[in-house]
C-alpha positions as a printed NumPy array, in Angstrom:
array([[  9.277,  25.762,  73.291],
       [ 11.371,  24.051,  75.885],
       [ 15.124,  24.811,  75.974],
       [ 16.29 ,  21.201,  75.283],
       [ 13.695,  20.735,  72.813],
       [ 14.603,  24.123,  70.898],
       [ 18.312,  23.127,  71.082],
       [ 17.154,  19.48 ,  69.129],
       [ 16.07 ,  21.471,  66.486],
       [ 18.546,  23.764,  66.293],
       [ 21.147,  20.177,  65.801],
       [ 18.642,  18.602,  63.414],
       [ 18.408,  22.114,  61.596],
       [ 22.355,  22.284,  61.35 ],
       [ 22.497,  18.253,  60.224],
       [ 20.125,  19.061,  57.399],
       [ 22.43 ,  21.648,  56.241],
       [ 25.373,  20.317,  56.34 ],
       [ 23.802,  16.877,  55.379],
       [ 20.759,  17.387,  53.266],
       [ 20.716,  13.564,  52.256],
       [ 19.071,  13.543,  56.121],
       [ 16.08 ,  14.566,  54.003],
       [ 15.501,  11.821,  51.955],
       [ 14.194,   9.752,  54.809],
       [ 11.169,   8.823,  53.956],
       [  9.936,   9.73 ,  57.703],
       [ 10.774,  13.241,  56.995],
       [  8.638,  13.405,  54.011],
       [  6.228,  15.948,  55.753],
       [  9.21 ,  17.877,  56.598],
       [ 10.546,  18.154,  52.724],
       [  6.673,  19.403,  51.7  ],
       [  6.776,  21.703,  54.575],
       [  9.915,  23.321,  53.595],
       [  8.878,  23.517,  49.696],
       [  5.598,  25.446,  50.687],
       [  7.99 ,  27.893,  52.221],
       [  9.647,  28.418,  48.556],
       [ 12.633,  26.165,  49.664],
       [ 14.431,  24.394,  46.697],
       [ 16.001,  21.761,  48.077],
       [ 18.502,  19.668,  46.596],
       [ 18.512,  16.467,  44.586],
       [ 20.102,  14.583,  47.424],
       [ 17.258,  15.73 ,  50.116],
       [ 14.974,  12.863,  47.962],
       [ 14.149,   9.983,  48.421],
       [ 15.647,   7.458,  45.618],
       [ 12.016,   5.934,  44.933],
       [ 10.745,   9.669,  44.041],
       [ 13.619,  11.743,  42.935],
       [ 12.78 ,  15.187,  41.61 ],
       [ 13.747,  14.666,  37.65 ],
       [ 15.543,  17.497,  35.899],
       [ 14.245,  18.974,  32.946],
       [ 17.193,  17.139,  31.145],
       [ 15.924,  13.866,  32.49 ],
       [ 12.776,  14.402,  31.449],
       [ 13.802,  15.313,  27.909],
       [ 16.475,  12.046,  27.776],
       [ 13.704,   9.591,  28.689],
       [ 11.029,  11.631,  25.72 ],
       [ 13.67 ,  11.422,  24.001],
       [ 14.008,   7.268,  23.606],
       [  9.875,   7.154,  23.726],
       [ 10.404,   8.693,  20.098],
       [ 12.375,   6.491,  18.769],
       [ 10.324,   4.776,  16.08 ],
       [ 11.896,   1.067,  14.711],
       [ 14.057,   1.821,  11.483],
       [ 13.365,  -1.043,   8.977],
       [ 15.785,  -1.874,   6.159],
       [ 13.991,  -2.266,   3.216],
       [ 15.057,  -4.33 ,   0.986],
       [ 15.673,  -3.245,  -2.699],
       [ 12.714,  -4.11 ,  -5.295],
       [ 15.286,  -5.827,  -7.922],
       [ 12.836,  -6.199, -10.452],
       [ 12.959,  -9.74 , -12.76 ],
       [ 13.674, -10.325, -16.069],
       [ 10.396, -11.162, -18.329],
       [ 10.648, -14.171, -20.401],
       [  9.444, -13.358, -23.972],
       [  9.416, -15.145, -27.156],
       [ 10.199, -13.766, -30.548],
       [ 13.47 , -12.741, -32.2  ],
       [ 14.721,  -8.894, -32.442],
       [ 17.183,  -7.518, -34.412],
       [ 20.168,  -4.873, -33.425],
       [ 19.001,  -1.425, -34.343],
       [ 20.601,  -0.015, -37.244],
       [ 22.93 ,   3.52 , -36.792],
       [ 23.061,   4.497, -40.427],
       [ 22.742,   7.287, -41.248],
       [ 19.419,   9.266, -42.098],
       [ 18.171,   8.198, -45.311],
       [ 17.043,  11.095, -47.734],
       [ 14.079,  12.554, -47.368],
       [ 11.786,  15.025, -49.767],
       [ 11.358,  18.451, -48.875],
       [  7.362,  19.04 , -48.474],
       [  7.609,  22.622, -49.279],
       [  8.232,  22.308, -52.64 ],
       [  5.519,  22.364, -55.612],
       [  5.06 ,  19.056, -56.962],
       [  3.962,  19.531, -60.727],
       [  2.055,  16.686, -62.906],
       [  4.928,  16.168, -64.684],
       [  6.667,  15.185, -61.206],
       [  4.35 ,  12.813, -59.98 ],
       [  4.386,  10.576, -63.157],
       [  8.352,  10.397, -63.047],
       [  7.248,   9.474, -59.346],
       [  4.989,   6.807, -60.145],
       [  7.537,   5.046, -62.971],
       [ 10.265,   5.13 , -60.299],
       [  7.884,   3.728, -58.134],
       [  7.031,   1.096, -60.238],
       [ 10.879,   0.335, -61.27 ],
       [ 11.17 ,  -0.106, -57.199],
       [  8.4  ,  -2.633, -57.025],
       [  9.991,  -5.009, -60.171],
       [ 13.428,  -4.799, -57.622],
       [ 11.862,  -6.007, -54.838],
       [ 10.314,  -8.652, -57.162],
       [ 13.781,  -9.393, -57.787],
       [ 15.519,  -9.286, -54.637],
       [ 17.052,  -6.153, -55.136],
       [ 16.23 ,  -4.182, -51.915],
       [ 18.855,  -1.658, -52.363],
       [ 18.048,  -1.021, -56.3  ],
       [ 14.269,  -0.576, -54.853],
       [ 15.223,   1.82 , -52.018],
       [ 17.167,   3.888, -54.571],
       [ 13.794,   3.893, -56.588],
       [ 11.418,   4.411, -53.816],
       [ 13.948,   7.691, -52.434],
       [ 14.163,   9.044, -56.359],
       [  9.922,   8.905, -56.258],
       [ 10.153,  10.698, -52.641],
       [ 12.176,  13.159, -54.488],
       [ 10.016,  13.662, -57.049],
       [  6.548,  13.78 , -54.861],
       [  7.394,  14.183, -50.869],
       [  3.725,  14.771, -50.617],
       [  3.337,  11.038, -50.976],
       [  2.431,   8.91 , -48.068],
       [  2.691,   5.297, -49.483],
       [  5.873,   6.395, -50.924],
       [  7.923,   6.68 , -47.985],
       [  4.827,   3.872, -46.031],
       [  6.586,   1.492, -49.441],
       [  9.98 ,   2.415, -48.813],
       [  9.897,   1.716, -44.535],
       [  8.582,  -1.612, -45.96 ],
       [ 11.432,  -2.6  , -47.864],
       [ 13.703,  -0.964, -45.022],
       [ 12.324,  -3.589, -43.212],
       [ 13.254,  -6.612, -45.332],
       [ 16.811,  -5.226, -45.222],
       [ 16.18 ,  -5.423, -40.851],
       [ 16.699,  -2.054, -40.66 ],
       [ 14.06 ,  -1.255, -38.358],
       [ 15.104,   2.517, -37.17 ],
       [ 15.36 ,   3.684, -41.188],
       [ 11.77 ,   1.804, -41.683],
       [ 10.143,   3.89 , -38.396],
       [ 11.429,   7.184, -39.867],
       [  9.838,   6.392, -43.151],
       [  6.719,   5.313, -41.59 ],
       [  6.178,   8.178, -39.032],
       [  7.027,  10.865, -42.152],
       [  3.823,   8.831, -44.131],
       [  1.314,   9.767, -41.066],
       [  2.523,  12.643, -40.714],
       [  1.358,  13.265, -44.352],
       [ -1.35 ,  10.841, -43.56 ],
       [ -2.267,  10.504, -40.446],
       [ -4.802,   7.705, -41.269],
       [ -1.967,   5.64 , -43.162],
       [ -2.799,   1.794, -42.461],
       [  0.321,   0.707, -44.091],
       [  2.384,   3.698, -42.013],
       [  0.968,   2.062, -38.727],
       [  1.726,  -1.452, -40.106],
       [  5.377,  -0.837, -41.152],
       [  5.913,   0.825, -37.622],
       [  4.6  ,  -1.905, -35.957],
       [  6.583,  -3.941, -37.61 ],
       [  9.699,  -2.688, -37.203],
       [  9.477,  -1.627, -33.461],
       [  8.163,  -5.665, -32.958],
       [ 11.776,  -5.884, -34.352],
       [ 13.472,  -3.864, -31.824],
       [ 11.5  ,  -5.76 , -28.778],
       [  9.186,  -2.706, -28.42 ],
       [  6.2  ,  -5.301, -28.195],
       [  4.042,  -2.333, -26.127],
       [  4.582,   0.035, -29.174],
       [  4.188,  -2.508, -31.651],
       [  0.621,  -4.142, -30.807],
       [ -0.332,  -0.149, -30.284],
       [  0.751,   0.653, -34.005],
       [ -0.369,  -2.904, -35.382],
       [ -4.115,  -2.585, -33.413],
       [ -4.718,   0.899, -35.252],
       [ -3.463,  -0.483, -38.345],
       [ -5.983,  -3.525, -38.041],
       [ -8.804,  -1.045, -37.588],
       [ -7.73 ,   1.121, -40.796],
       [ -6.842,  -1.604, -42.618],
       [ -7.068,  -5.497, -42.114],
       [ -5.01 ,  -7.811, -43.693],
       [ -3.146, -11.387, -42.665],
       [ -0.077, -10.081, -41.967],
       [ -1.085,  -7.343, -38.891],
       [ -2.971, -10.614, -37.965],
       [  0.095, -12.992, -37.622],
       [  2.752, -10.822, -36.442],
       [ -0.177,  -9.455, -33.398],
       [ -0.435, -13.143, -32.472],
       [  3.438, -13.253, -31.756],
       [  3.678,  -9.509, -30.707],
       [  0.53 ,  -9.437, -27.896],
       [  1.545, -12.066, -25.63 ],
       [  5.055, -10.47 , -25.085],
       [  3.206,  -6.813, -24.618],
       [  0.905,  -8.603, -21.959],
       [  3.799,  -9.719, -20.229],
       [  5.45 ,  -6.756, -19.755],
       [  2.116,  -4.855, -18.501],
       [  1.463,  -7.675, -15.929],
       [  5.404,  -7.102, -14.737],
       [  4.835,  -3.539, -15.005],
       [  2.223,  -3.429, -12.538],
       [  3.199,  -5.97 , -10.723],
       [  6.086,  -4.252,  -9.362],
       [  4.336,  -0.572,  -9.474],
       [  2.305,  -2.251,  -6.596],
       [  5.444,  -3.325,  -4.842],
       [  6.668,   0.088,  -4.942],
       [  3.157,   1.66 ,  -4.451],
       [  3.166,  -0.817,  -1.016],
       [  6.38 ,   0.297,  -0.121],
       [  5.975,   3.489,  -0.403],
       [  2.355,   3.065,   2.106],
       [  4.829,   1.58 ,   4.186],
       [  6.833,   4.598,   4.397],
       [  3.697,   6.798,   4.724],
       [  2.81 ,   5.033,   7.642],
       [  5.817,   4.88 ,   9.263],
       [  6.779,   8.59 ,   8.962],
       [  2.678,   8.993,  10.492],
       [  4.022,   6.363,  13.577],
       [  6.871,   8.877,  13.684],
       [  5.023,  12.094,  14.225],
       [  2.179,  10.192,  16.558],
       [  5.334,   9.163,  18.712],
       [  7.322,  13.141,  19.146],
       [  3.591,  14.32 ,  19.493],
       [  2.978,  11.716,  22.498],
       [  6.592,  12.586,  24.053],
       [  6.084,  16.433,  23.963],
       [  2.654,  15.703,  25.779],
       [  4.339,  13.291,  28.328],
       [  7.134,  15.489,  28.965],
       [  4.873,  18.55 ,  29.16 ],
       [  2.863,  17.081,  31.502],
       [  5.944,  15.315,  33.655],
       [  7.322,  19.212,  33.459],
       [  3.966,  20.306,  35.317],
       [  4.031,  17.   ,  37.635],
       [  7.649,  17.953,  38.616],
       [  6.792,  21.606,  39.022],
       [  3.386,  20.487,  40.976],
       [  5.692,  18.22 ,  43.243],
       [  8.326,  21.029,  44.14 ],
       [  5.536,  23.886,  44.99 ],
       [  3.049,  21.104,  46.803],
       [  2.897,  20.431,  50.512],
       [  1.904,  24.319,  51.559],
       [ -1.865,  25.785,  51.777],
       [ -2.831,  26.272,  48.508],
       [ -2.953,  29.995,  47.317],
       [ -0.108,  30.387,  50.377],
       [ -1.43 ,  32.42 ,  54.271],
       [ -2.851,  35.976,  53.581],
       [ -0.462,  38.975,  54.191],
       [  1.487,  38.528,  57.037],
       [  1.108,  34.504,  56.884],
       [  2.737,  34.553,  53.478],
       [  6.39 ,  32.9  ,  53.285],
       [  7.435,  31.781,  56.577],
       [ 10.688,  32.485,  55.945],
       [ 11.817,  33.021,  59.16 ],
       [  9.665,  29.378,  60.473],
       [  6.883,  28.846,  62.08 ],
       [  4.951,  29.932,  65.476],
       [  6.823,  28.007,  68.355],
       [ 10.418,  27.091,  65.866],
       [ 13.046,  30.006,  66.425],
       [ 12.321,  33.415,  65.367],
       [  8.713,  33.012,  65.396],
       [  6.043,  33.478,  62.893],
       [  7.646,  36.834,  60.847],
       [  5.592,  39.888,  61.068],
       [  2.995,  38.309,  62.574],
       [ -0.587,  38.754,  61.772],
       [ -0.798,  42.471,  61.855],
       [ -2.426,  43.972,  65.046],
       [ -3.11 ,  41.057,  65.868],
       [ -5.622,  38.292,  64.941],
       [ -9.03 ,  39.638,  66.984],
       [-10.027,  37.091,  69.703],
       [ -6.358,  34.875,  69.335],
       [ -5.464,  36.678,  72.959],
       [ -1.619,  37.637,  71.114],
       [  0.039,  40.935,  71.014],
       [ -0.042,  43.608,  68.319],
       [  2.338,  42.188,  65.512],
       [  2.881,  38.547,  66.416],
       [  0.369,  35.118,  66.871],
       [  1.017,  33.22 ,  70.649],
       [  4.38 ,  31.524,  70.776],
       [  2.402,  28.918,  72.077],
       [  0.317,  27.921,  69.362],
       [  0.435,  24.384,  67.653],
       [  0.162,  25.743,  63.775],
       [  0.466,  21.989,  62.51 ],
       [ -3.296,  21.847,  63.793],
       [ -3.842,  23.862,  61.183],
       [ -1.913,  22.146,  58.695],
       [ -3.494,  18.582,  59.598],
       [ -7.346,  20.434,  59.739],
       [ -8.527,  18.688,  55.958],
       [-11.656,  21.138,  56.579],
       [ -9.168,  24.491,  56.916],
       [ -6.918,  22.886,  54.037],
       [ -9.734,  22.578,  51.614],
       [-11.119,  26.359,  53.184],
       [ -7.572,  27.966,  51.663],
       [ -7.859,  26.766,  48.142],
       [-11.276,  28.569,  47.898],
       [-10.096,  32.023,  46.279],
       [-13.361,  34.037,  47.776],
       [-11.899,  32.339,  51.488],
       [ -8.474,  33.472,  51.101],
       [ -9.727,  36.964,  50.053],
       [-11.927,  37.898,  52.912],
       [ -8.697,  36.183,  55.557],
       [ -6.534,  38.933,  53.403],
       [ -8.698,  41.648,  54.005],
       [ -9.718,  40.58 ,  58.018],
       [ -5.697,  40.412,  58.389],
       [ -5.024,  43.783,  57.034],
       [ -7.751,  45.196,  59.278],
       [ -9.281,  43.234,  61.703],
       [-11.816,  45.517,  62.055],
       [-13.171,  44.488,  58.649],
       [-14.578,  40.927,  60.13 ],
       [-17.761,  42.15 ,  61.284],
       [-18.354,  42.504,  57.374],
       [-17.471,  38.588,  56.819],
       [-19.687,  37.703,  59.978],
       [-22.393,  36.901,  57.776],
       [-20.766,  34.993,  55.054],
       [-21.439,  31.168,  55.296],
       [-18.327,  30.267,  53.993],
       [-15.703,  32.472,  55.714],
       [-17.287,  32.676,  59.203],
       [-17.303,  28.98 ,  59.846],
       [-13.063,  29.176,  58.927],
       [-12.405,  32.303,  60.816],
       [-13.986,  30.628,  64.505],
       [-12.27 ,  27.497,  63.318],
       [ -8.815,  29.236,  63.432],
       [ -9.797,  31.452,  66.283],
       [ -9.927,  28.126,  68.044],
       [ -6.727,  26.737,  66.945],
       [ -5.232,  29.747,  68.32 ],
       [ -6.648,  29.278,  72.016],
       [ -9.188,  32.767,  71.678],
       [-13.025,  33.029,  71.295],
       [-13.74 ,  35.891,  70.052],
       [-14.662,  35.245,  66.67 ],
       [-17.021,  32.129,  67.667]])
């Protein structure tokens, strides 16, 4: 190289280093790729603003607003009131009424005091006299707690007197004596229609019905059924509001995990773009043996091509241990057919092996696809031997 040319570089060389935003030029593009073959990592300033290097922590700041997924408010399912007709009564907190113990042996003598206090109960209800008849009806439960319509008669005058939680305990100790008890279903029925358990109610009056069919199941279903259907319309009217918004969760949370799995494959592959982009601009694979690196620059730049090609390339006309000074590499480097040769690994192997030993070229004379590179470079490097 000529003296004022070397000292140019030498001037650029030192403005790069104390400068390296001289770099980002965008004419000195092929300079940036030449130094990153080398192994160079250059830094952020040397690029150009339009294709900046991004930092791993870029890369992950940027994924990191891709996965952002639109957070709805939902509104609170305030479920409405449901009009029904009918009147209820306040439930009654008395105390437990008396009941008879089952375990006990009910003699014959027993059950007819059981039936006359029975029948003492029925003349006070005749009369009006609901307390006088529960007295009766509890002295007969006494007397025979294995009776069913005994305590199915008493939850039925417990229910005159609107004491619908004394009736249901009457009427659920008759089926469980009897579980077939029409007028145990009835009197339940009854008294939870009282309470505004319409649900339970038509349930207990229906079976009731089916035992047992009389007027009065009849009239009080026809006022308890439309309030029950009410409340099972509202019911599942607003168990598919919350069945919707809970799909609308579901599908959300799925929108979620679609999104972080699309940002870890975008940044994974921007990682390998970025890592692509830093290692590109060299021959791929790198030179064989004493090519490899350049450290120390290239044929014709100062300090020569390092090492050289050892013993010298056969046919290139240089000494033992070094290429010409006077070859033009980047003829090599702009050769698309010697570019494309490099990335072949079978190529790369036999230039390794000719450059540790040139004698070992005769043995790659006959390849078709190394021969035709080896004369190629020969030529770029003024000989003719191995044409």
């Amino acid at each position: 190289m000529e003296p004022s040319k070397l000292k140019e570089l030498k001037f650029f060389i030192e403005q790069c280093k104390s400068n390296p935003e001289t770099l980002a030029d965008p004419s000195l593009s092929f300079f940036r790729d030449y130094l990153e073959s080398l192994g160079a990592n250059l830094p952020q300033s040397a690029y150009s603003k339009s294709n900046p290097v991004e930092s791993d922590d870029d890369i992950e700041d940027v994924e990191e607003e891709k996965v952002k997924v639109e957070e709805v408010v939902e509104d609170e399912i305030i479920e409405s009131d449901v009009e029904l007709e009918g009147e209820t009564v306040e439930p009654d907190d008395d105390p437990p009424q008396k009941m008879g113990d089952s375990s006990i042996e009910v003699t014959e003598e027993n059950r007819e005091s059981s039936q006359l206090a029975k029948a003492k109960a029925m003349e006070a209800i005749g009369e009006g006299k609901l307390e006088e008849a529960i007295e009766n009806l509890t002295e007969a439960i006494i007397l025979n707690p294995t009776s069913a319509i005994m305590y199915a008669n008493r939850a039925s005058v417990y229910i005159k007197m609107k004491k619908p939680n004394a009736a249901i305990r009457d009427a659920n100790a008759a089926l469980e004596i009897n579980p077939d008890s029409a007028k145990g279903y009835k009197s339940r029925g009854i008294a939870r229609a009282m309470l505004g358990q319409w649900q339970e109610a038509a349930k207990d009056l229906h079976v009731a019905s089916n035992i047992d069919y009389d007027e009065e199941i009849s009239a009080v279903l026809k006022k308890v059924e439309p309030n029950a259907h009410k409340i099972e319309e509202h019911r599942r009217k607003y168990d598919r509001l919350r069945k919707e918004r809970e799909d609308k969760r579901a599908e959300r949370e799925r929108q979620r995990r679609r999104a972080e799995a699309q940002a870890e494959y975008e940044k994974a592959k921007k990682k390998e773009q970025s890592s692509s982009s830093r290692n590109s601009g060299g021959m791929p694979g790198g030179f064989p043996a004493g090519m490899g690196g350049f450290s120390g620059g290239m044929p014709g730049m100062p300090g020569g091509f390092p090492g050289g090609m050892p013993g010298g390339f056969p046919g290139a006309g240089g000494a033992p241990g070094g290429v010409p000074g006077n070859v033009d590499f980047s003829q090599i480097l702009n050769d698309p057919d010697l570019m494309s040769a490099f990335g072949d690994p079978e190529v790369m192997a036999a230039l390794q092996d000719v450059m540790k030993n040139p004698a070992n070229l005769a043995k790659h004379q006959s390849n078709p696809k190394v021969a035709p590179v080896i004369a190629k470079m020969m030529s770029k490097f003024g000989g003719g031997g191995a044409q």
